[in-house]
PDB file of C-alpha atoms in Angstrom:
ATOM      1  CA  UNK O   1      32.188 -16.855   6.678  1.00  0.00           C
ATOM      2  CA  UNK O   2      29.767 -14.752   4.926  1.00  0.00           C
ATOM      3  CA  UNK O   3      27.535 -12.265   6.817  1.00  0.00           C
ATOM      4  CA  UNK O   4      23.426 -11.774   7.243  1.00  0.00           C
ATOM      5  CA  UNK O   5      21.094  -9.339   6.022  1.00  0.00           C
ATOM      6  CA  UNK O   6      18.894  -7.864   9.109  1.00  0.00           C
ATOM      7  CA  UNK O   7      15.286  -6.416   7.655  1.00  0.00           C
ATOM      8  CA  UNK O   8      14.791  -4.068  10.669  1.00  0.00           C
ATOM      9  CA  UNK O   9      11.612  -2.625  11.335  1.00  0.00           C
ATOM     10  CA  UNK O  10      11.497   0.942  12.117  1.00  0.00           C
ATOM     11  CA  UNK O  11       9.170   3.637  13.496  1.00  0.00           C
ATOM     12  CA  UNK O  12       6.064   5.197  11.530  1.00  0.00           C
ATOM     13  CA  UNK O  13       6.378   8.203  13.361  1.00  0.00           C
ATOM     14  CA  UNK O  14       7.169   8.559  17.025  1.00  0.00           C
ATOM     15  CA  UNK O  15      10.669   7.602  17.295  1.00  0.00           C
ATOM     16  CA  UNK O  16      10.148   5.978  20.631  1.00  0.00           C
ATOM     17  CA  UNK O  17       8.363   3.059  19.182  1.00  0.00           C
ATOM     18  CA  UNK O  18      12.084   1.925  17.621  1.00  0.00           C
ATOM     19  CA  UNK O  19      12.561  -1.408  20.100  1.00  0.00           C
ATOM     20  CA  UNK O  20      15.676  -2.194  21.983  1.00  0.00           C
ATOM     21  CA  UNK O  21      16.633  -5.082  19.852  1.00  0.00           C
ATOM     22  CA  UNK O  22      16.426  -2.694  16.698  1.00  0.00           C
ATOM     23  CA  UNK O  23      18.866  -0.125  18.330  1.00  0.00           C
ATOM     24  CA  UNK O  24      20.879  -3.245  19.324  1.00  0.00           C
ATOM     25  CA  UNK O  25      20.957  -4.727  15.804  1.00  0.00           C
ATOM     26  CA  UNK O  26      21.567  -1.098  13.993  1.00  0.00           C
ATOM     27  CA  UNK O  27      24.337  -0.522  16.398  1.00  0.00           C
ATOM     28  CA  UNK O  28      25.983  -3.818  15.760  1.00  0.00           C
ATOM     29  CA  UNK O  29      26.080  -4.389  12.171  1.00  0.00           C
ATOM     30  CA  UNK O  30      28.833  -3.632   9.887  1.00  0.00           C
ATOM     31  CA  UNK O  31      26.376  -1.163   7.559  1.00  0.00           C
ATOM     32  CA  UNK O  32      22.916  -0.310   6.969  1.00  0.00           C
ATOM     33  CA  UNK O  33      21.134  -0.087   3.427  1.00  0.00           C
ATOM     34  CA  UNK O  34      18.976   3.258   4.041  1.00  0.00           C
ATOM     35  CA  UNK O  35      15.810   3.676   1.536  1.00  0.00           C
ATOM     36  CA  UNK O  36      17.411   7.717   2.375  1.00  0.00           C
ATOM     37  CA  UNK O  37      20.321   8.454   4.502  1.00  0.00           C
ATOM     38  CA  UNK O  38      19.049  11.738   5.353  1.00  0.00           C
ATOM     39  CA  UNK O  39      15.841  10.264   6.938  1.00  0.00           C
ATOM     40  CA  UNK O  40      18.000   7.389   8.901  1.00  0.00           C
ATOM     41  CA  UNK O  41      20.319   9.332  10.256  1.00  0.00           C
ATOM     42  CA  UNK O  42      17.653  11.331  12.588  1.00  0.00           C
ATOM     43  CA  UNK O  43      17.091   8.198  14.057  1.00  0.00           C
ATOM     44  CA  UNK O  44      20.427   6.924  14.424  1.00  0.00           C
ATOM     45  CA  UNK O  45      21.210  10.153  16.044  1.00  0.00           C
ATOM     46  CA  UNK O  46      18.399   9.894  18.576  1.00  0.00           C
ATOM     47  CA  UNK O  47      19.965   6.583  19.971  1.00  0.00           C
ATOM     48  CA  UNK O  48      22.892   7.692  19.209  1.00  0.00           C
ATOM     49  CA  UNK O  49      24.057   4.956  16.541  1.00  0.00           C
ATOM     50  CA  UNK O  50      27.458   5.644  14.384  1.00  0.00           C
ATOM     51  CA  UNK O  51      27.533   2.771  11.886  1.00  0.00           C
ATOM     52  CA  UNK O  52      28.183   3.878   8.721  1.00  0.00           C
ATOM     53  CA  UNK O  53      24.946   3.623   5.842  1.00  0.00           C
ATOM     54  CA  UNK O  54      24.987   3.484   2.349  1.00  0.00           C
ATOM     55  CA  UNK O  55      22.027   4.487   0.060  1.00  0.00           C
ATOM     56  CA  UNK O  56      19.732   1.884  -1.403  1.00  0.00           C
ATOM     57  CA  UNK O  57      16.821   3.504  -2.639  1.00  0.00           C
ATOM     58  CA  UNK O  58      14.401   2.279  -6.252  1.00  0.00           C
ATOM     59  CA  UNK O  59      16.537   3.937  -8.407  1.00  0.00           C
ATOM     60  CA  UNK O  60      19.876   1.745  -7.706  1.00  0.00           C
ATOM     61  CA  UNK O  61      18.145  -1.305  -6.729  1.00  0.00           C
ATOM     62  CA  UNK O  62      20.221  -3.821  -9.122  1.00  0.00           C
ATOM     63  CA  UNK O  63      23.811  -2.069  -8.859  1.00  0.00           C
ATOM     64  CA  UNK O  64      23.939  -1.104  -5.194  1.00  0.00           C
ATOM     65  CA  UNK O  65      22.282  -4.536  -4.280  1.00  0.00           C
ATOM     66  CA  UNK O  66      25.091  -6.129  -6.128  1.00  0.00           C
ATOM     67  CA  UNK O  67      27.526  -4.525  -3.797  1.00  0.00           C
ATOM     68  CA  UNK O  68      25.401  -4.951  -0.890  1.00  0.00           C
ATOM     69  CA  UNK O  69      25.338  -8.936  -1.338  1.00  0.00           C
ATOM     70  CA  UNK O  70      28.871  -8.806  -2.271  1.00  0.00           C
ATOM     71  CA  UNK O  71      29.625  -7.462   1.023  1.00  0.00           C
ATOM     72  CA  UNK O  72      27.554 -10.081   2.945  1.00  0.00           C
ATOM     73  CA  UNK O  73      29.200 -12.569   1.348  1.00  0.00           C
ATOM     74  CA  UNK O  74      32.847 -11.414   2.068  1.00  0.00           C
ATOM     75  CA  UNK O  75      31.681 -11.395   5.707  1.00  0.00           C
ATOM     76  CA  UNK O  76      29.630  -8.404   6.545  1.00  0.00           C
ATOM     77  CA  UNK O  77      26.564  -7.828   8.131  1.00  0.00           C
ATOM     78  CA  UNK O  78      24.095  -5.272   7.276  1.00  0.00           C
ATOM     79  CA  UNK O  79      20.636  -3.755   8.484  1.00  0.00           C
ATOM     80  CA  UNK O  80      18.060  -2.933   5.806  1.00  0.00           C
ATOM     81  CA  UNK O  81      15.471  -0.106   6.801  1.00  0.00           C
ATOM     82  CA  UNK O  82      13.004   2.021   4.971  1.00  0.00           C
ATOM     83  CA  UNK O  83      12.133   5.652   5.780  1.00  0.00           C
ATOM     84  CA  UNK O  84       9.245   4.614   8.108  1.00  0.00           C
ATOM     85  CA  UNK O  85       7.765   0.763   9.326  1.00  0.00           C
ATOM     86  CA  UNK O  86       8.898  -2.367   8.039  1.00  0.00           C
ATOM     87  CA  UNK O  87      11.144  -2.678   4.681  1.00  0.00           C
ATOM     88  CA  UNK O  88       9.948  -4.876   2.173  1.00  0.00           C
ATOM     89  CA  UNK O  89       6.159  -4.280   2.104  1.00  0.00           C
ATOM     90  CA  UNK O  90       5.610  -1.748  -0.908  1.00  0.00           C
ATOM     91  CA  UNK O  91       9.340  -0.845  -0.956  1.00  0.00           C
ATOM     92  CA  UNK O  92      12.283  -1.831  -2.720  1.00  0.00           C
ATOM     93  CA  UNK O  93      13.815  -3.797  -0.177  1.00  0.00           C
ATOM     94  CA  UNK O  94      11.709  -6.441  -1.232  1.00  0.00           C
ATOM     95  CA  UNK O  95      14.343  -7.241  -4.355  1.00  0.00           C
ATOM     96  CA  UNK O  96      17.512  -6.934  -2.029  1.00  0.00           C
ATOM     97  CA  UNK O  97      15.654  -9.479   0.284  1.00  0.00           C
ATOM     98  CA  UNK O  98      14.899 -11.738  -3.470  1.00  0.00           C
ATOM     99  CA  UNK O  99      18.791 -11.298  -4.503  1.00  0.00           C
ATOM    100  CA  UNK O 100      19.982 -12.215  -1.240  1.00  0.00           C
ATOM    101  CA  UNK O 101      18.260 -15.629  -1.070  1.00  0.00           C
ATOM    102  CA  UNK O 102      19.315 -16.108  -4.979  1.00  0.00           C
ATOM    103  CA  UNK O 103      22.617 -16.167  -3.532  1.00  0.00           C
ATOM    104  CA  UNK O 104      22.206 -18.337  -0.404  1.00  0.00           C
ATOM    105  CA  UNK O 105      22.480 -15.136   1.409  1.00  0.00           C
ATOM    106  CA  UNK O 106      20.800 -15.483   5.051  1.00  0.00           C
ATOM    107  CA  UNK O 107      17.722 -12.941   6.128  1.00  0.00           C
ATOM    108  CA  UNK O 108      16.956 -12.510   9.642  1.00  0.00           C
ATOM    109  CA  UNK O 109      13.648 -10.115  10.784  1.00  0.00           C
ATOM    110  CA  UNK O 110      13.908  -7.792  13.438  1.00  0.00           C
ATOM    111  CA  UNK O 111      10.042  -6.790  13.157  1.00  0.00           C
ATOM    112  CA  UNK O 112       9.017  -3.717  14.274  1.00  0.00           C
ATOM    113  CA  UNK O 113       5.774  -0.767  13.417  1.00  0.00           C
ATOM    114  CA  UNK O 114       4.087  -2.097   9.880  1.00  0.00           C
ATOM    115  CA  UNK O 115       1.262   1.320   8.744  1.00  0.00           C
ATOM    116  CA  UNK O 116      -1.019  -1.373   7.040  1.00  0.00           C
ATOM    117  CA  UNK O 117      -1.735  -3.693  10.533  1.00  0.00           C
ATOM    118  CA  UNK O 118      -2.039  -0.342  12.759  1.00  0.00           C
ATOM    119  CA  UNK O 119      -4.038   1.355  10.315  1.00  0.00           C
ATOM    120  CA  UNK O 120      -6.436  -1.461  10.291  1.00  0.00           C
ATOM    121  CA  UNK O 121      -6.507  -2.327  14.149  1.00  0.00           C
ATOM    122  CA  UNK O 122      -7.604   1.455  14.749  1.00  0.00           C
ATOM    123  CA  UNK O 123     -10.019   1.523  11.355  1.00  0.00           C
ATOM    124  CA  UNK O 124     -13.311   0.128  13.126  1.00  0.00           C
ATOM    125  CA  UNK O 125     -13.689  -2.200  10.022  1.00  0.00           C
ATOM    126  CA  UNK O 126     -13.371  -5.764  10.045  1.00  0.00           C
ATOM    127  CA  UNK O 127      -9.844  -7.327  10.758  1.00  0.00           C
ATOM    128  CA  UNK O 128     -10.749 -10.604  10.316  1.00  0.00           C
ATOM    129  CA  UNK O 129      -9.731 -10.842   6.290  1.00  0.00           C
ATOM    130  CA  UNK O 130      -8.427  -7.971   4.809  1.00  0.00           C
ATOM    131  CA  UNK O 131      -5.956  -7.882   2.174  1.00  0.00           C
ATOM    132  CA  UNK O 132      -3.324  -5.473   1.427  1.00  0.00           C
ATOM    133  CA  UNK O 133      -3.393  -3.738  -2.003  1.00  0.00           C
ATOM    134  CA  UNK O 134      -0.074  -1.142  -1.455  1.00  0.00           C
ATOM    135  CA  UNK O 135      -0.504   2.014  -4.232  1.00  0.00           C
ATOM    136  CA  UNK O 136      -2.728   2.008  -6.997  1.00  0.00           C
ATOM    137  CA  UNK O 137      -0.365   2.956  -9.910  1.00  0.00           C
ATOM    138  CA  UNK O 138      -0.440   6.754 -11.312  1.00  0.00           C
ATOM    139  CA  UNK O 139      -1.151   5.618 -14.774  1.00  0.00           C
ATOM    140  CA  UNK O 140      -5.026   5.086 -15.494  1.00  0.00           C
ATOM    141  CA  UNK O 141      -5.419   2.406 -17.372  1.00  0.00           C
ATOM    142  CA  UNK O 142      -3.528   0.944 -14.261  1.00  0.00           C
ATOM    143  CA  UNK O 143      -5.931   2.019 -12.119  1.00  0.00           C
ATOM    144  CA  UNK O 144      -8.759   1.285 -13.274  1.00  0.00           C
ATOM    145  CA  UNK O 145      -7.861  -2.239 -14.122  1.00  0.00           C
ATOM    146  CA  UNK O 146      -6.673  -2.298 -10.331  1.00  0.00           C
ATOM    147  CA  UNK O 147      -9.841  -1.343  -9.218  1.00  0.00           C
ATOM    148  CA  UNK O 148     -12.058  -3.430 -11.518  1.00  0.00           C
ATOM    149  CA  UNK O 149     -10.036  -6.395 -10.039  1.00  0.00           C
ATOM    150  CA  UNK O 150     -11.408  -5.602  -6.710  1.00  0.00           C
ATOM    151  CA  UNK O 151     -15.043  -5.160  -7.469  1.00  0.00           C
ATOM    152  CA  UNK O 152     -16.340  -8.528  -5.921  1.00  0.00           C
ATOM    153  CA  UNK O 153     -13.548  -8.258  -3.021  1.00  0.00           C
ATOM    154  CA  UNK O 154     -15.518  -9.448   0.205  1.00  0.00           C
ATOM    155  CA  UNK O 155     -12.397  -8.728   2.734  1.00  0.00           C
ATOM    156  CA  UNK O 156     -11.514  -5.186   3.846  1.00  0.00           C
ATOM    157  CA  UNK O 157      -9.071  -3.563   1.296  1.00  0.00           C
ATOM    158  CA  UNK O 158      -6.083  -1.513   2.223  1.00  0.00           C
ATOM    159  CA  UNK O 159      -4.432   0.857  -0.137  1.00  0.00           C
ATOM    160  CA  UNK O 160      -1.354   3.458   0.927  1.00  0.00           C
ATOM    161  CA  UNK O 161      -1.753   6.734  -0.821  1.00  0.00           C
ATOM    162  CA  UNK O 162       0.436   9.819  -1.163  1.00  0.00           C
ATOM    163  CA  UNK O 163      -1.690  13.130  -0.255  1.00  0.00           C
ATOM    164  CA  UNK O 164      -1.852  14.909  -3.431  1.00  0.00           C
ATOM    165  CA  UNK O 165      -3.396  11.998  -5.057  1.00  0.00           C
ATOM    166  CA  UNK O 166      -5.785  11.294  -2.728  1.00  0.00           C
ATOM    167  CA  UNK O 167      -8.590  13.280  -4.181  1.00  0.00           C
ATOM    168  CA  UNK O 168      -8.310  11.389  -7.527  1.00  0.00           C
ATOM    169  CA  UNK O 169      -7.873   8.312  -5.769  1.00  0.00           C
ATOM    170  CA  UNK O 170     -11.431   8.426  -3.702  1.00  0.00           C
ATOM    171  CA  UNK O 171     -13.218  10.166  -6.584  1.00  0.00           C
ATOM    172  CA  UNK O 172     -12.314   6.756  -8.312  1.00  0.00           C
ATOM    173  CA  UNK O 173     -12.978   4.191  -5.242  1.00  0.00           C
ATOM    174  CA  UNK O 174     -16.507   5.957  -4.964  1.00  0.00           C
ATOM    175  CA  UNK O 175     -17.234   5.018  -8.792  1.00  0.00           C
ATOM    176  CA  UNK O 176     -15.612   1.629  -8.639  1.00  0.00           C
ATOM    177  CA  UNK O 177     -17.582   0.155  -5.499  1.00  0.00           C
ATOM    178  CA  UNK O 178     -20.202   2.525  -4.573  1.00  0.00           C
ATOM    179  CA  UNK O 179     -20.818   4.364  -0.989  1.00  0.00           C
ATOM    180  CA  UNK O 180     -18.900   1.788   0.919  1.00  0.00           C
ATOM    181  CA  UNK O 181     -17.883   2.883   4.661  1.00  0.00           C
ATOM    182  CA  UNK O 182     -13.825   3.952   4.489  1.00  0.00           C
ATOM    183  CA  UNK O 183     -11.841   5.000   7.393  1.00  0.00           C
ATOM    184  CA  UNK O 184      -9.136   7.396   6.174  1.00  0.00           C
ATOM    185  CA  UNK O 185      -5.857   6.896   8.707  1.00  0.00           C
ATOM    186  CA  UNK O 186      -3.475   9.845   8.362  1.00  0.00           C
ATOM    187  CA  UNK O 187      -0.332  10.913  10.519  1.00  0.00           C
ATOM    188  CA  UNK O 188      -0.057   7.423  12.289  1.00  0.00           C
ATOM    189  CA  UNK O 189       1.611   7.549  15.686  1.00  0.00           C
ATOM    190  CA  UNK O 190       2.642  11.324  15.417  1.00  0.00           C
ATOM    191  CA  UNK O 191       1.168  14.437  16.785  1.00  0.00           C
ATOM    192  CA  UNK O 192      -1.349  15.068  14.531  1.00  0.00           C
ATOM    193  CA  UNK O 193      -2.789  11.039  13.946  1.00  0.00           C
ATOM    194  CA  UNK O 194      -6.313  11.224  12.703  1.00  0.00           C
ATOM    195  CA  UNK O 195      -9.013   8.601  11.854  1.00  0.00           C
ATOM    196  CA  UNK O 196     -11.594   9.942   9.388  1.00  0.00           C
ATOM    197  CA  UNK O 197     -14.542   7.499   9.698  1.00  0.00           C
ATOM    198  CA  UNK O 198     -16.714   8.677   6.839  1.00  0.00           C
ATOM    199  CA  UNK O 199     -18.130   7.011   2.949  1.00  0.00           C
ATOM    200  CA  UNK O 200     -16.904   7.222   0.133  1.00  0.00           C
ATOM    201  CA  UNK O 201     -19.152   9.697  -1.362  1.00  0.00           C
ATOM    202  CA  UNK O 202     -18.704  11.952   1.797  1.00  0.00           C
ATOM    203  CA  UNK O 203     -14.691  11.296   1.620  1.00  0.00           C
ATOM    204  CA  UNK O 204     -14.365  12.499  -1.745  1.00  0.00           C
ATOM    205  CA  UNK O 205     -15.969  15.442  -1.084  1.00  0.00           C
ATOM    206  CA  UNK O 206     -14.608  16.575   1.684  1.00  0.00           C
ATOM    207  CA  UNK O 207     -10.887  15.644   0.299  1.00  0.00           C
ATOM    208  CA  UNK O 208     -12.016  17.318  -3.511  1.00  0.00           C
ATOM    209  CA  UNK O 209      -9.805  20.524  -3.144  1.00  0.00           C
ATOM    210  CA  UNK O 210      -6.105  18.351  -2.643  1.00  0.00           C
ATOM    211  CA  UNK O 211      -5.713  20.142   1.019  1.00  0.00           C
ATOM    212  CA  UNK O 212      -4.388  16.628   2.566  1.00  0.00           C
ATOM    213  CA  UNK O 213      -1.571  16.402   4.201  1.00  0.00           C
ATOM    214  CA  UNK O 214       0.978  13.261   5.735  1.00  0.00           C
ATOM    215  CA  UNK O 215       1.242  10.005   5.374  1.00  0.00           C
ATOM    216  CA  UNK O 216      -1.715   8.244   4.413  1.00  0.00           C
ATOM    217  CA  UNK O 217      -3.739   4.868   4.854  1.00  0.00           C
ATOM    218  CA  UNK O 218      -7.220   3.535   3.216  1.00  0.00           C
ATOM    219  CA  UNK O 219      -9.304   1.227   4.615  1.00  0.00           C
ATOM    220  CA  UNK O 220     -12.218   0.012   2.817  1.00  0.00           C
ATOM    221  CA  UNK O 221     -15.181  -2.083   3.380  1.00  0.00           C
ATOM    222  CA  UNK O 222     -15.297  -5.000   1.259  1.00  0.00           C
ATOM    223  CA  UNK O 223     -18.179  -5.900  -1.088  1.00  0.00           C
ATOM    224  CA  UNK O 224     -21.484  -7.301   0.557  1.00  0.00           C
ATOM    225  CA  UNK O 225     -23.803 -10.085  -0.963  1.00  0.00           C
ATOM    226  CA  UNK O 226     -25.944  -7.789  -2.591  1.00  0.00           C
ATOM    227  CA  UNK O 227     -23.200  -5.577  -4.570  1.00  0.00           C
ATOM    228  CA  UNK O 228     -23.193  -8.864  -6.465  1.00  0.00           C
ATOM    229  CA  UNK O 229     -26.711  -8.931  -7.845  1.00  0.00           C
ATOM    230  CA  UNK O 230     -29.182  -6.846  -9.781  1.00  0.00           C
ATOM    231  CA  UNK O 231     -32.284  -8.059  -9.603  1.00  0.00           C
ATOM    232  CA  UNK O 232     -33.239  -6.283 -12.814  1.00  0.00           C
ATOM    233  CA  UNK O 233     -31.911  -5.654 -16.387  1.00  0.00           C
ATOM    234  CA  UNK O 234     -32.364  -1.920 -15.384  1.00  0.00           C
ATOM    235  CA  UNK O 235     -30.023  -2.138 -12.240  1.00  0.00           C
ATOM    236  CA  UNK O 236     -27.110  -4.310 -14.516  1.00  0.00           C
ATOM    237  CA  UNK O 237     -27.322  -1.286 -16.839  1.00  0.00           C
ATOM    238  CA  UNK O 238     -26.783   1.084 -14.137  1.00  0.00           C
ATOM    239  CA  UNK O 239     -23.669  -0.773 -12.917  1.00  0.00           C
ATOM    240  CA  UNK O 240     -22.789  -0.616 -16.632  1.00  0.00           C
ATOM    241  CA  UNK O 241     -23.430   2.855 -16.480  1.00  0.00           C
ATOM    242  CA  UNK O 242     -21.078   3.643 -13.474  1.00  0.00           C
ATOM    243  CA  UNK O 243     -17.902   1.815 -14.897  1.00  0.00           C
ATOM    244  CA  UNK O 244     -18.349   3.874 -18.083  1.00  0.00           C
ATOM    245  CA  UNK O 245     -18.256   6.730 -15.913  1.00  0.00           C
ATOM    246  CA  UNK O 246     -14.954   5.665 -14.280  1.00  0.00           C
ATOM    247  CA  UNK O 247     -13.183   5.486 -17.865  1.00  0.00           C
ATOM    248  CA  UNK O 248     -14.230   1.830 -19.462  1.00  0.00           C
ATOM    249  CA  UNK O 249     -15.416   1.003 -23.018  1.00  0.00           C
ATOM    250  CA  UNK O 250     -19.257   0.246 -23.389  1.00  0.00           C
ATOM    251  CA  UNK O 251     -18.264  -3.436 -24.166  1.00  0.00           C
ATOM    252  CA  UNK O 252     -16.013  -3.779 -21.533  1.00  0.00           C
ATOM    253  CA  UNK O 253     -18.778  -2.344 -18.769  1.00  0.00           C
ATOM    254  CA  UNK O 254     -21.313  -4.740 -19.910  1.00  0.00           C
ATOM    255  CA  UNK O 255     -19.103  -7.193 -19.637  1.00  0.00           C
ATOM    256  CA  UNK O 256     -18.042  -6.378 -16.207  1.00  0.00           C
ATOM    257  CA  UNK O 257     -21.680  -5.820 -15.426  1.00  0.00           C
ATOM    258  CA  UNK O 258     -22.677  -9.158 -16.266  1.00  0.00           C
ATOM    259  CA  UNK O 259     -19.784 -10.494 -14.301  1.00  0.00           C
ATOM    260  CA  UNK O 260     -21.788  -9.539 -11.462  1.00  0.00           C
ATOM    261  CA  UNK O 261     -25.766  -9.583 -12.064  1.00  0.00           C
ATOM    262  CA  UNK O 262     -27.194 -12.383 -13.675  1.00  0.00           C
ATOM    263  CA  UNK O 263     -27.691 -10.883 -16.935  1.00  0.00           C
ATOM    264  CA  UNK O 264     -26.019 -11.663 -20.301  1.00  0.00           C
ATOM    265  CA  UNK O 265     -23.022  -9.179 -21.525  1.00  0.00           C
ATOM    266  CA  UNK O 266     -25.608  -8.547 -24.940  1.00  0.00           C
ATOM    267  CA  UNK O 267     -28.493  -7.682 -23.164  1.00  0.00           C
ATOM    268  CA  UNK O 268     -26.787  -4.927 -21.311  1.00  0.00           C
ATOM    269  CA  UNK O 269     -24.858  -4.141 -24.155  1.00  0.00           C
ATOM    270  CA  UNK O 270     -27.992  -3.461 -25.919  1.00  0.00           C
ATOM    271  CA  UNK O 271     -29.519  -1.583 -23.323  1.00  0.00           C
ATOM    272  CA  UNK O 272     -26.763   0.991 -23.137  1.00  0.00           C
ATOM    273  CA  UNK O 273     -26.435   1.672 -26.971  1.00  0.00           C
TER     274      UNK O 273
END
């Protein structure tokens, strides 16, 4: 009889947060799939777990998810967790949980702590739509297409971000969509959790010299009714102006410009040349 694949939640940050029918899963399963061993075994070792883990990290995905399914199959169960919160969301889990099902494999959640859903319950932004938006890719073509995307986006966005990109990041959310209110959610659940309730254009100031530290969560505004419209060909230009700034073609801003206004793509063309 083949075995199940447990997607166990785990803490972002205080250890205590781990629930009892985690430890009781971790500590009953034949193995656990660890994003990195030496992360997961701190917390096996505070609740004093032994079952043995293998690594399943990006970098093995299709080999060791092979053997991992193979395993379940030939009766086995096993526990998938991430380094911090719930595998699956912006981690590599996500294609063990795809094979598994490809092979009539059965998935059971054991939820637990999930950064995106604290980090916006503690933002002060709206919660009624947001939508989740993970990293914005290093490469900046990426980027920027990301963020053009996301230029008319009404619900609250958030993004996860690694510290020493975080100064490049804002600098680039402030020329996308403007001075829009962002809470910046750092450290969550640990000693030193902070909520930075600031702007854009303040954030990327204050965050310009690449001094942040810790885990890291953005939360920011959506677009109002009136980011959508220019009531003049002056003001279209302008928005033309800014997306040149943040790395597009002349064509492509008016474009995007008249995406937004109610102005024609060759009128603001011919305005900016």
């Amino acid at each position: 009889m083949a075995g199940k694949l447990y997607v166990v939640g785990t803490p972002i940050g205080n250890l205590s947060d781990l629930s009892p029918r985690a430890i009781e899963t971790l500590s009953q399963v034949d193995f656990i799939a660890a994003e990195d061993t030496r992360v997961t075994i701190k917390l096996l070792n505070r609740f004093q777990i032994n079952t043995p883990m293998v690594s399943y990290h990006k970098f093995n995905t299709h080999d060791k998810g092979k053997e991992i399914c193979d395993r379940i199959e030939n009766g086995e169960d096993c526990a998938i967790v991430t380094d911090a919160g719930m595998p699956c969301i912006s981690d590599p889990g996500e294609l063990l949980v795809q094979q598994c099902y490809e092979r009539g494999i059965t998935v059971c959640s054991v939820p637990g702590p999930t950064a995106l859903a604290t980090a916006v319950a503690i933002s002060g932004l709206s919660t009624s739509r947001f939508t989740f938006e993970g990293f914005l890719s290093v490469n900046k073509p990426g980027r920027r297409e990301h963020l053009l995307s996301l230029l008319q986006e009404k619900r609250t966005m958030v993004f996860y971000e690694a510290p020493h990109k975080l100064a490049a990041t804002l600098k680039d959310m402030y020329q996308f969509f403007g001075d829009r209110r962002i809470s910046i959610v750092k450290e969550l659940t640990k000693v030193h959790e902070e909520v930075v309730r600031t702007t854009l254009s303040e954030a990327s100031e204050r965050f310009a010299d690449g001094s942040a530290k810790g885990e890291i969560v953005l939360v920011i505004e959506g677009a109002q009714e009136t980011e959508k419209t220019a009531s003049t060909i002056e003001e279209a230009v302008e928005i033309a102006k800014n997306l040149i700034e943040s790395g597009l073609s002349v064509s492509d801003a008016a474009k995007e410009s008249a995406k937004l206004t109610s102005f024609k793509k060759g009128d603001i063309y011919k305005q900016l040349i």
